[in-house]
Coordinates of C-alpha atoms and ligand atoms in Angstrom, one line a residue:
X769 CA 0.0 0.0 0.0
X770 CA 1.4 3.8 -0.8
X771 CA 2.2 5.6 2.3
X772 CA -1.0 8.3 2.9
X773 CA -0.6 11.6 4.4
X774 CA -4.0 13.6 3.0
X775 CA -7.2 12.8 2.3
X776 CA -8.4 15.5 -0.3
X777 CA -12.1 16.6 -0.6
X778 CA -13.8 17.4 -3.6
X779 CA -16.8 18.5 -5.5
X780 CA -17.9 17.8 -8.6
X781 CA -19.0 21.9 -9.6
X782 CA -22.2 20.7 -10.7
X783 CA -25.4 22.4 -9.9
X784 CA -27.5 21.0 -7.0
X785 CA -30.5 20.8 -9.5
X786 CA -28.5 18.6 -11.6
X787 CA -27.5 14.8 -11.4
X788 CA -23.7 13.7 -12.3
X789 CA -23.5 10.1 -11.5
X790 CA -20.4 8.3 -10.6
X791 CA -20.8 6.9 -14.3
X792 CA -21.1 10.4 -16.1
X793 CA -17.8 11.2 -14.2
X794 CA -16.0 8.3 -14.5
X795 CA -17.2 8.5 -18.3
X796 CA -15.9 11.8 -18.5
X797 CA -12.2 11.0 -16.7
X798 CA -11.9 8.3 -19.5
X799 CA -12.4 11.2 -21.8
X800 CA -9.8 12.8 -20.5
X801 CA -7.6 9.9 -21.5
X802 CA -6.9 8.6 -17.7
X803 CA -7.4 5.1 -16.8
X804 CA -10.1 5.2 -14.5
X805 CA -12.1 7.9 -12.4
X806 CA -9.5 10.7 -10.4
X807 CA -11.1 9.8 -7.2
X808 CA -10.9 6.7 -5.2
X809 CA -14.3 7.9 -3.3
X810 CA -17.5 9.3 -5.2
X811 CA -20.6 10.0 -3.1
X812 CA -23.5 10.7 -4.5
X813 CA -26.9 12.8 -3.7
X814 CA -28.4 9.6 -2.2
X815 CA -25.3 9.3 -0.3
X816 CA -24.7 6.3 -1.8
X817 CA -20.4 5.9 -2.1
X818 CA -18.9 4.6 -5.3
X819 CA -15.6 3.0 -5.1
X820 CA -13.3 4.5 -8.1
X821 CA -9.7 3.9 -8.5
X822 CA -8.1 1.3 -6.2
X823 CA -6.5 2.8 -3.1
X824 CA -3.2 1.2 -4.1
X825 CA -3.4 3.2 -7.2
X826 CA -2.6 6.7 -7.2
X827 CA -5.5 9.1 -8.1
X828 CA -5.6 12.0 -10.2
X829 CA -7.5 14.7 -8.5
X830 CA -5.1 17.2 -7.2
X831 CA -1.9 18.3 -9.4
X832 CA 1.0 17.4 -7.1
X833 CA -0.6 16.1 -4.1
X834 CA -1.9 12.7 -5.8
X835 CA 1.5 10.3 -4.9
X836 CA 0.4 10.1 -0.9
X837 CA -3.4 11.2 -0.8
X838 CA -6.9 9.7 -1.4
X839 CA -9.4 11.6 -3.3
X840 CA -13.1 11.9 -2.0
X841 CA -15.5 14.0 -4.2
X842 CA -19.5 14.7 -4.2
X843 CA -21.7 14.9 -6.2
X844 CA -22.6 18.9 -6.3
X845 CA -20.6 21.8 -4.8
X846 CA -22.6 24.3 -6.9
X847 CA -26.1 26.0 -6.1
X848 CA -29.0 26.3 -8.6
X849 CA -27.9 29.4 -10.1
X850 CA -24.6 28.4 -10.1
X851 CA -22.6 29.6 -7.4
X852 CA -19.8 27.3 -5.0
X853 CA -21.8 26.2 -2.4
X854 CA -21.7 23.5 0.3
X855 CA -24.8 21.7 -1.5
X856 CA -24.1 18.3 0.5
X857 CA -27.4 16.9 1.4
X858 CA -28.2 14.7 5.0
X859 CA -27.0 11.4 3.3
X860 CA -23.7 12.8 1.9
X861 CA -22.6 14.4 5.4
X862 CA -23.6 11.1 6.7
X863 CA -21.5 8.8 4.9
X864 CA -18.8 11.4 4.2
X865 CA -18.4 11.3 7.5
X866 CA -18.4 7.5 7.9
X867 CA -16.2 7.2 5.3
X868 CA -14.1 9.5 6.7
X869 CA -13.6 8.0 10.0
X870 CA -12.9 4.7 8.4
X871 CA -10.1 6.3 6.4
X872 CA -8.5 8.2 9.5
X873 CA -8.5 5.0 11.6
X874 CA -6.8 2.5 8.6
X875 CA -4.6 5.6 7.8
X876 CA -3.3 7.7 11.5
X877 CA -1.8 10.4 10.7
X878 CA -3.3 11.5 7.2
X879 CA -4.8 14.9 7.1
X880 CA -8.3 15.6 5.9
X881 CA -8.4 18.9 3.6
X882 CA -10.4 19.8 0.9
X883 CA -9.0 20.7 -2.5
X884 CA -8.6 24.7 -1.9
X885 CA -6.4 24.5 0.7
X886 CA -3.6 23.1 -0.9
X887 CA -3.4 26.0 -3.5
X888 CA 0.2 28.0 -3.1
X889 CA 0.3 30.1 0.3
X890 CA 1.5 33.3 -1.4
X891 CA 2.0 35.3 0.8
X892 CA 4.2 32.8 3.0
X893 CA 1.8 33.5 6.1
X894 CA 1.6 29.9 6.8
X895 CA -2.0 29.9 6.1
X896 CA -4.0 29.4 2.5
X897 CA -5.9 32.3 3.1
X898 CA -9.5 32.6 1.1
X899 CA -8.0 35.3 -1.6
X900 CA -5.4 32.6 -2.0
X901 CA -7.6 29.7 -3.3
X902 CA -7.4 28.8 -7.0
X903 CA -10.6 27.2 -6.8
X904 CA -13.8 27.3 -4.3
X905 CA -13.8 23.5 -4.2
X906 CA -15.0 21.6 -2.2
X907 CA -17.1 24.9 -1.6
X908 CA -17.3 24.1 2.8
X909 CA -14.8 24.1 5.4
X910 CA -13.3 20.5 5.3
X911 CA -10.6 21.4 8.3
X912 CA -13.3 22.7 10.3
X913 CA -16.1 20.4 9.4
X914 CA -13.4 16.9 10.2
X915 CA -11.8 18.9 13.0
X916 CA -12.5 15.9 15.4
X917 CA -10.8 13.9 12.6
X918 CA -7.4 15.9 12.6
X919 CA -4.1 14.1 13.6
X920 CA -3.8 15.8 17.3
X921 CA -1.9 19.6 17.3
X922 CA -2.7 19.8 13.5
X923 CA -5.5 22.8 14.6
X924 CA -3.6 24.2 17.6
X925 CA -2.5 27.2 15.3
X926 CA -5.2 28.2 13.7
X927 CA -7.3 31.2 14.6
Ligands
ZN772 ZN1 -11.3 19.5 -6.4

């Protein structure tokens, strides 16, 4: 097994009015000429979760972060007119959450973030401040949300 040190959190920036099922995306990474879906975790409205790529495999779901992470994505991440927002209904907070507790306890140590905060820290603060993200995704909070989830001291220096 690849040594894991982040478990990434995505959306898939479609509208909440909208279905994208794990087969439209899968269909659509294949498009892209990959060999399977990015993510190794694809929950859906229902909160039903997909298994994608093997997590033996690295994924492809966050440019230079895939080698040690897992990549978790939803199905939404966009309001009905279009705007980021955390669209994640009962069932996808429920077994986003179960899911992640599995992962934290088969992998101690790994760090639960969603996809914005690993864009560059420009201003060398030590933070990835919101003017700072590259994207909106996964359009919520996935430090604060998982907090309880956090390798212990990981939080103690935030604000
Ligand atoms: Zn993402």
């Amino acid at each position: 097994m690849r040594t894991i040190t982040l478990i990434i959190l995505h959306c898939t920036a479609t509208r909440t009015t909208q279905r994208y099922t794990f087969h439209q995306c899968r269909a659509d990474h294949l498009a892209h000429g990959w060999k399977d879906i990015g993510y190794h975790y694809y929950i859906t409205r229902d909160g039903q979760v997909h298994d994608g790529r093997p997590l033996r495999q690295v994924g492809a779901h966050c440019k230079g972060h895939n080698r040690h992470s897992i990549g978790v994505c939803y199905e939404g991440g966009l309001d009905a007119a279009g705007h980021p927002c955390d669209t994640r209904t009962a069932a996808q907070r429920h077994t986003m959450r179960a899911l992640l507790e599995r992962l934290t306890a088969q992998f101690p140590g790994a760090i639960i973030m969603g996809h914005r905060d690993l864009s560059p820290d420009r201003d060398g603060n030590g933070r990835v401040d919101p003017d700072e993200w590259l994207k909106q995704c996964p359009c919520f909070d996935a430090l604060c949300d998982y907090a309880d989830l956090e390798p212990p001291g990981l939080l103690d220096d935030t604000i």
